[in-house]
Amino acid sequence: MFDAEQQEEAEGADAMSTKSMKERIIEDWNWRSREYTGRSDMYLQTERQQRLWKETLTGLLPARGEERLDVLDVGTGPGFLALQFASMGHTVTGLDLSPSMLEIAAEKAAVLELPCSFIEGDAESLPFPDHSFDVVANRHLLWTLPNPGRAIREWVRVLKPGGRVLVMDGDWTNKQLTYKQKMRIFMGHSLTFFTKGKIPWKGKGRGYDDLAHMLPFSGVDPGKVIALMEAAGLNGVREHDVQHLLDADAESFPLAYRWSFIDSHRRFIVAGNKTGSI
Ligand SMILES: C[S@@+](CC[C@H](N)C(=O)[O-])C[C@H]1O[C@@H](n2cnc3c(N)ncnc32)[C@H](O)[C@@H]1O
């Protein structure tokens, strides 16, 4: 069974190695920022997909009437969540370690004329005072972090009482695939190889190939996320199924991508609340 306390001790590990890991992580995301953005841009293509995302995100926000919320998107990348929250009228800050990613996110916000601030920083040590945000959200970030427990405690620290943490992720290294899923992955990879002459996984996780064994979450298990969020003091923590968003988005994806990646990983959002007063 996953032990959140043991995880925290392991994260106390040596600060120097964490520092050099961070440098490599920045280099890796800078290097693949444009390629990653190309894939990210395959989502939210149609009005129906955009509407479904908006409805789902709205349903997961803390209930504060029509109020404009202060939202932090940690590990914002090209601004996938940040831009959606901004288009819903909230006040949004997107934070990322990678300057190249932040540049792309800012370009997108400018094109869409959405007021959004982007700031360089570390999800595990945030440059904000306590009680700054109503919502701390992130998507596909946890698997990249050397110290996910420390990061979640930081998110809780900067959250206002009554605020909510939203973690969206997937079981990327799920090994328990059905025969049908394995066949689809094989067909997807073959299709990419024969149509593009490219080995699908080659060069993708350049830095993470070496780092993966040092990252506690290379495939994110919702049960472990729940344990870490509860250990960080959040209440009412539970998993929400968001497979319907993926199914809708996948309708617009190229077949090879859909087969080799999308259908084989379960996606979820884990949400938890901060109670108490300042
Ligand atoms: C898989 S991408 C996800 C991007 C975006 N959230 C999305 O949904 O497309 C992971 C992002 O996390 C960023 N990242 C990795 N470690 C980080 C850290 N310690 N602090 C802040 N951002 C980090 C990377 O630079 C990258 O932009």
GROMACS .gro file of C-alpha atoms and ligand atoms in nm:
model
  305
    1MET     CA    1   0.000   0.000   0.000
    2PHE     CA    2   0.114   0.355  -0.073
    3ASP     CA    3   0.246   0.530   0.236
    4ALA     CA    4   0.225   0.911   0.209
    5GLU     CA    5   0.455   0.956   0.515
    6GLN     CA    6   0.725   0.734   0.370
    7GLN     CA    7   0.697   0.927   0.045
    8GLU     CA    8   0.754   1.253   0.235
    9GLU     CA    9   1.070   1.116   0.401
   10ALA     CA   10   1.206   1.003   0.066
   11GLU     CA   11   1.146   1.353  -0.063
   12GLY     CA   12   1.368   1.500   0.207
   13ALA     CA   13   1.650   1.370  -0.017
   14ASP     CA   14   1.955   1.559  -0.109
   15ALA     CA   15   1.894   1.913  -0.225
   16MET     CA   16   2.189   1.923  -0.465
   17SER     CA   17   2.064   1.632  -0.669
   18THR     CA   18   1.717   1.789  -0.681
   19LYS     CA   19   1.875   2.112  -0.809
   20SER     CA   20   2.061   1.945  -1.091
   21MET     CA   21   1.751   1.740  -1.174
   22LYS     CA   22   1.554   2.064  -1.204
   23GLU     CA   23   1.813   2.205  -1.444
   24ARG     CA   24   1.777   1.900  -1.664
   25ILE     CA   25   1.397   1.917  -1.642
   26ILE     CA   26   1.401   2.281  -1.757
   27GLU     CA   27   1.634   2.197  -2.044
   28ASP     CA   28   1.411   1.909  -2.148
   29TRP     CA   29   1.089   2.112  -2.152
   30ASN     CA   30   1.252   2.405  -2.328
   31TRP     CA   31   1.377   2.161  -2.592
   32ARG     CA   32   1.040   2.000  -2.656
   33SER     CA   33   0.810   2.297  -2.593
   34ARG     CA   34   0.708   2.345  -2.959
   35GLU     CA   35   0.658   1.975  -3.027
   36TYR     CA   36   0.454   1.939  -2.706
   37THR     CA   37   0.244   2.242  -2.800
   38GLY     CA   38   0.169   2.085  -3.137
   39ARG     CA   39   0.016   1.787  -2.957
   40SER     CA   40  -0.162   2.003  -2.701
   41ASP     CA   41  -0.320   2.202  -2.986
   42MET     CA   42  -0.499   1.886  -3.104
   43TYR     CA   43  -0.739   1.926  -2.809
   44LEU     CA   44  -1.037   2.164  -2.790
   45GLN     CA   45  -1.088   2.175  -3.166
   46THR     CA   46  -1.466   2.196  -3.179
   47GLU     CA   47  -1.727   2.404  -2.998
   48ARG     CA   48  -1.869   2.089  -2.843
   49GLN     CA   49  -1.529   1.990  -2.700
   50GLN     CA   50  -1.476   2.340  -2.565
   51ARG     CA   51  -1.822   2.344  -2.408
   52LEU     CA   52  -1.771   2.004  -2.240
   53TRP     CA   53  -1.441   2.114  -2.087
   54LYS     CA   54  -1.592   2.437  -1.962
   55GLU     CA   55  -1.893   2.263  -1.807
   56THR     CA   56  -1.671   2.003  -1.639
   57LEU     CA   57  -1.424   2.258  -1.502
   58THR     CA   58  -1.704   2.485  -1.382
   59GLY     CA   59  -1.859   2.191  -1.195
   60LEU     CA   60  -1.530   2.129  -1.014
   61LEU     CA   61  -1.467   2.483  -0.896
   62PRO     CA   62  -1.548   2.585  -0.538
   63ALA     CA   63  -1.906   2.711  -0.527
   64ARG     CA   64  -1.876   3.085  -0.482
   65GLY     CA   65  -2.168   3.203  -0.691
   66GLU     CA   66  -2.075   3.413  -0.989
   67GLU     CA   67  -1.759   3.533  -0.820
   68ARG     CA   68  -1.439   3.579  -1.021
   69LEU     CA   69  -1.188   3.334  -0.874
   70ASP     CA   70  -0.810   3.368  -0.837
   71VAL     CA   71  -0.674   3.062  -1.014
   72LEU     CA   72  -0.315   2.933  -1.027
   73ASP     CA   73  -0.227   2.684  -1.302
   74VAL     CA   74   0.095   2.514  -1.187
   75GLY     CA   75   0.316   2.369  -1.462
   76THR     CA   76   0.101   2.554  -1.714
   77GLY     CA   77   0.309   2.457  -2.020
   78PRO     CA   78   0.144   2.617  -2.325
   79GLY     CA   79  -0.137   2.735  -2.095
   80PHE     CA   80  -0.393   2.460  -2.156
   81LEU     CA   81  -0.585   2.505  -1.830
   82ALA     CA   82  -0.484   2.868  -1.769
   83LEU     CA   83  -0.642   2.987  -2.093
   84GLN     CA   84  -0.962   2.796  -2.029
   85PHE     CA   85  -1.003   2.943  -1.682
   86ALA     CA   86  -0.926   3.291  -1.821
   87SER     CA   87  -1.189   3.245  -2.094
   88MET     CA   88  -1.437   3.165  -1.814
   89GLY     CA   89  -1.370   3.510  -1.665
   90HIS     CA   90  -1.140   3.411  -1.377
   91THR     CA   91  -0.818   3.588  -1.279
   92VAL     CA   92  -0.546   3.347  -1.382
   93THR     CA   93  -0.175   3.305  -1.316
   94GLY     CA   94   0.015   3.035  -1.504
   95LEU     CA   95   0.346   2.921  -1.352
   96ASP     CA   96   0.612   2.704  -1.515
   97LEU     CA   97   0.982   2.622  -1.482
   98SER     CA   98   1.040   2.643  -1.857
   99PRO     CA   99   1.082   2.991  -2.013
  100SER     CA  100   1.007   2.849  -2.361
  101MET     CA  101   0.675   2.710  -2.243
  102LEU     CA  102   0.585   3.042  -2.079
  103GLU     CA  103   0.667   3.230  -2.398
  104ILE     CA  104   0.427   3.006  -2.592
  105ALA     CA  105   0.153   3.042  -2.329
  106ALA     CA  106   0.188   3.422  -2.335
  107GLU     CA  107   0.172   3.424  -2.720
  108LYS     CA  108  -0.151   3.223  -2.707
  109ALA     CA  109  -0.306   3.451  -2.445
  110ALA     CA  110  -0.221   3.754  -2.662
  111VAL     CA  111  -0.377   3.598  -2.974
  112LEU     CA  112  -0.693   3.508  -2.780
  113GLU     CA  113  -0.690   3.849  -2.606
  114LEU     CA  114  -0.721   3.681  -2.266
  115PRO     CA  115  -0.580   3.861  -1.963
  116CYS     CA  116  -0.351   3.606  -1.800
  117SER     CA  117  -0.021   3.645  -1.608
  118PHE     CA  118   0.260   3.400  -1.667
  119ILE     CA  119   0.545   3.362  -1.425
  120GLU     CA  120   0.860   3.150  -1.403
  121GLY     CA  121   0.878   2.940  -1.088
  122ASP     CA  122   0.892   2.600  -0.925
  123ALA     CA  123   0.575   2.406  -0.841
  124GLU     CA  124   0.755   2.268  -0.534
  125SER     CA  125   0.848   2.610  -0.395
  126LEU     CA  126   0.600   2.874  -0.504
  127PRO     CA  127   0.681   3.247  -0.515
  128PHE     CA  128   0.347   3.348  -0.356
  129PRO     CA  129   0.240   3.430   0.001
  130ASP     CA  130   0.002   3.204   0.196
  131HIS     CA  131  -0.369   3.225   0.109
  132SER     CA  132  -0.326   3.378  -0.240
  133PHE     CA  133  -0.560   3.165  -0.459
  134ASP     CA  134  -0.910   3.020  -0.463
  135VAL     CA  135  -0.802   2.737  -0.692
  136VAL     CA  136  -0.466   2.570  -0.757
  137ALA     CA  137  -0.500   2.352  -1.065
  138ASN     CA  138  -0.260   2.149  -1.272
  139ARG     CA  139  -0.270   1.909  -1.560
  140HIS     CA  140  -0.015   1.638  -1.641
  141LEU     CA  141   0.238   1.788  -1.401
  142LEU     CA  142   0.272   1.543  -1.112
  143TRP     CA  143   0.461   1.275  -1.305
  144THR     CA  144   0.735   1.530  -1.382
  145LEU     CA  145   0.806   1.625  -1.019
  146PRO     CA  146   1.086   1.480  -0.804
  147ASN     CA  147   0.891   1.575  -0.485
  148PRO     CA  148   0.516   1.555  -0.550
  149GLY     CA  149   0.427   1.553  -0.177
  150ARG     CA  150   0.625   1.873  -0.117
  151ALA     CA  151   0.458   2.032  -0.420
  152ILE     CA  152   0.108   1.949  -0.297
  153ARG     CA  153   0.186   2.098   0.047
  154GLU     CA  154   0.296   2.417  -0.131
  155TRP     CA  155  -0.029   2.428  -0.327
  156VAL     CA  156  -0.225   2.396  -0.003
  157ARG     CA  157  -0.016   2.672   0.156
  158VAL     CA  158  -0.099   2.927  -0.116
  159LEU     CA  159  -0.466   2.829  -0.119
  160LYS     CA  160  -0.724   3.045   0.061
  161PRO     CA  161  -0.947   2.869   0.316
  162GLY     CA  162  -1.248   2.740   0.124
  163GLY     CA  163  -1.027   2.697  -0.183
  164ARG     CA  164  -0.970   2.385  -0.387
  165VAL     CA  165  -0.682   2.191  -0.541
  166LEU     CA  166  -0.755   2.023  -0.877
  167VAL     CA  167  -0.509   1.766  -1.008
  168MET     CA  168  -0.569   1.633  -1.357
  169ASP     CA  169  -0.356   1.341  -1.464
  170GLY     CA  170  -0.340   0.995  -1.619
  171ASP     CA  171  -0.201   0.649  -1.552
  172TRP     CA  172   0.069   0.693  -1.817
  173THR     CA  173   0.263   0.378  -1.738
  174ASN     CA  174  -0.037   0.153  -1.694
  175LYS     CA  175   0.096  -0.197  -1.756
  176GLN     CA  176  -0.234  -0.375  -1.710
  177LEU     CA  177  -0.357  -0.320  -2.062
  178THR     CA  178  -0.622  -0.534  -2.222
  179TYR     CA  179  -0.540  -0.731  -2.534
  180LYS     CA  180  -0.747  -0.481  -2.736
  181GLN     CA  181  -0.549  -0.185  -2.596
  182LYS     CA  182  -0.217  -0.356  -2.669
  183MET     CA  183  -0.328  -0.422  -3.027
  184ARG     CA  184  -0.431  -0.058  -3.071
  185ILE     CA  185  -0.098   0.068  -2.941
  186PHE     CA  186   0.083  -0.166  -3.179
  187MET     CA  187  -0.134  -0.050  -3.471
  188GLY     CA  188  -0.089   0.317  -3.376
  189HIS     CA  189   0.290   0.286  -3.359
  190SER     CA  190   0.299   0.092  -3.687
  191LEU     CA  191   0.085   0.356  -3.856
  192THR     CA  192   0.318   0.635  -3.738
  193PHE     CA  193   0.621   0.438  -3.854
  194PHE     CA  194   0.483   0.362  -4.200
  195THR     CA  195   0.321   0.702  -4.269
  196LYS     CA  196   0.587   0.928  -4.114
  197GLY     CA  197   0.895   0.705  -4.116
  198LYS     CA  198   0.934   0.790  -3.747
  199ILE     CA  199   0.979   0.569  -3.442
  200PRO     CA  200   0.695   0.712  -3.229
  201TRP     CA  201   0.863   0.710  -2.887
  202LYS     CA  202   1.214   0.810  -3.000
  203GLY     CA  203   1.346   1.135  -2.849
  204LYS     CA  204   1.014   1.216  -2.678
  205GLY     CA  205   1.126   1.200  -2.319
  206ARG     CA  206   1.490   1.293  -2.378
  207GLY     CA  207   1.566   1.414  -2.024
  208TYR     CA  208   1.303   1.206  -1.850
  209ASP     CA  209   1.444   0.883  -1.993
  210ASP     CA  210   1.733   0.920  -1.744
  211LEU     CA  211   1.531   1.080  -1.467
  212ALA     CA  212   1.225   0.856  -1.470
  213HIS     CA  213   1.360   0.613  -1.209
  214MET     CA  214   1.407   0.906  -0.967
  215LEU     CA  215   1.053   1.039  -1.011
  216PRO     CA  216   0.798   0.883  -0.775
  217PHE     CA  217   0.510   0.932  -1.014
  218SER     CA  218   0.618   0.833  -1.364
  219GLY     CA  219   0.265   0.690  -1.405
  220VAL     CA  220   0.016   0.871  -1.187
  221ASP     CA  221  -0.205   0.654  -0.969
  222PRO     CA  222  -0.514   0.842  -0.842
  223GLY     CA  223  -0.504   0.648  -0.511
  224LYS     CA  224  -0.154   0.784  -0.440
  225VAL     CA  225  -0.261   1.137  -0.532
  226ILE     CA  226  -0.553   1.112  -0.291
  227ALA     CA  227  -0.320   0.989  -0.011
  228LEU     CA  228  -0.076   1.279  -0.067
  229MET     CA  229  -0.355   1.537  -0.084
  230GLU     CA  230  -0.507   1.409   0.240
  231ALA     CA  231  -0.163   1.403   0.406
  232ALA     CA  232  -0.124   1.770   0.301
  233GLY     CA  233  -0.441   1.855   0.496
  234LEU     CA  234  -0.705   1.869   0.222
  235ASN     CA  235  -1.057   1.748   0.298
  236GLY     CA  236  -1.324   1.574   0.093
  237VAL     CA  237  -1.057   1.452  -0.148
  238ARG     CA  238  -1.199   1.240  -0.427
  239GLU     CA  239  -1.148   1.127  -0.780
  240HIS     CA  240  -1.367   1.251  -1.066
  241ASP     CA  241  -1.389   1.062  -1.392
  242VAL     CA  242  -1.309   1.283  -1.691
  243GLN     CA  243  -1.291   1.015  -1.956
  244HIS     CA  244  -1.581   1.181  -2.141
  245LEU     CA  245  -1.355   1.481  -2.215
  246LEU     CA  246  -1.091   1.259  -2.367
  247ASP     CA  247  -1.343   1.062  -2.568
  248ALA     CA  248  -1.482   1.388  -2.710
  249ASP     CA  249  -1.136   1.531  -2.789
  250ALA     CA  250  -1.017   1.205  -2.941
  251GLU     CA  251  -1.276   1.242  -3.218
  252SER     CA  252  -1.048   1.509  -3.369
  253PHE     CA  253  -0.715   1.331  -3.319
  254PRO     CA  254  -0.517   1.164  -3.597
  255LEU     CA  255  -0.582   0.789  -3.582
  256ALA     CA  256  -0.223   0.690  -3.497
  257TYR     CA  257  -0.216   0.922  -3.196
  258ARG     CA  258  -0.555   0.810  -3.081
  259TRP     CA  259  -0.468   0.442  -3.099
  260SER     CA  260  -0.120   0.457  -2.954
  261PHE     CA  261  -0.181   0.696  -2.669
  262ILE     CA  262  -0.528   0.815  -2.594
  263ASP     CA  263  -0.724   0.494  -2.564
  264SER     CA  264  -0.472   0.325  -2.339
  265HIS     CA  265  -0.449   0.564  -2.043
  266ARG     CA  266  -0.725   0.642  -1.797
  267ARG     CA  267  -0.759   1.014  -1.713
  268PHE     CA  268  -0.892   1.159  -1.392
  269ILE     CA  269  -0.917   1.472  -1.181
  270VAL     CA  270  -0.860   1.451  -0.807
  271ALA     CA  271  -1.011   1.744  -0.614
  272GLY     CA  272  -0.975   1.838  -0.248
  273ASN     CA  273  -1.077   2.134  -0.030
  274LYS     CA  274  -0.897   2.351   0.218
  275THR     CA  275  -1.112   2.422   0.520
  276GLY     CA  276  -1.054   2.658   0.813
  277SER     CA  277  -0.998   3.033   0.832
  278ILE     CA  278  -0.703   3.267   0.788
  279LIG     C1  279   0.338   1.754  -1.946
  279LIG     S1  280   0.361   1.927  -1.941
  279LIG     C2  281   0.197   1.979  -1.899
  279LIG     C3  282   0.170   2.120  -1.945
  279LIG     C4  283   0.028   2.170  -1.926
  279LIG     N1  284  -0.013   2.168  -1.787
  279LIG     C5  285  -0.072   2.093  -2.010
  279LIG     O1  286  -0.174   2.052  -1.957
  279LIG     O2  287  -0.048   2.075  -2.130
  279LIG     C6  288   0.446   1.951  -1.788
  279LIG     C7  289   0.484   2.095  -1.763
  279LIG     O3  290   0.530   2.108  -1.630
  279LIG     C8  291   0.640   2.194  -1.627
  279LIG     N2  292   0.718   2.162  -1.506
  279LIG     C9  293   0.792   2.053  -1.480
  279LIG     N3  294   0.842   2.059  -1.355
  279LIG    C10  295   0.798   2.177  -1.303
  279LIG    C11  296   0.817   2.239  -1.177
  279LIG     N4  297   0.891   2.185  -1.081
  279LIG     N5  298   0.757   2.358  -1.156
  279LIG    C12  299   0.683   2.417  -1.252
  279LIG     N6  300   0.662   2.362  -1.374
  279LIG    C13  301   0.719   2.243  -1.398
  279LIG    C14  302   0.713   2.167  -1.757
  279LIG     O4  303   0.798   2.273  -1.793
  279LIG    C15  304   0.595   2.150  -1.853
  279LIG     O5  305   0.557   2.271  -1.908
   0.00000   0.00000   0.00000
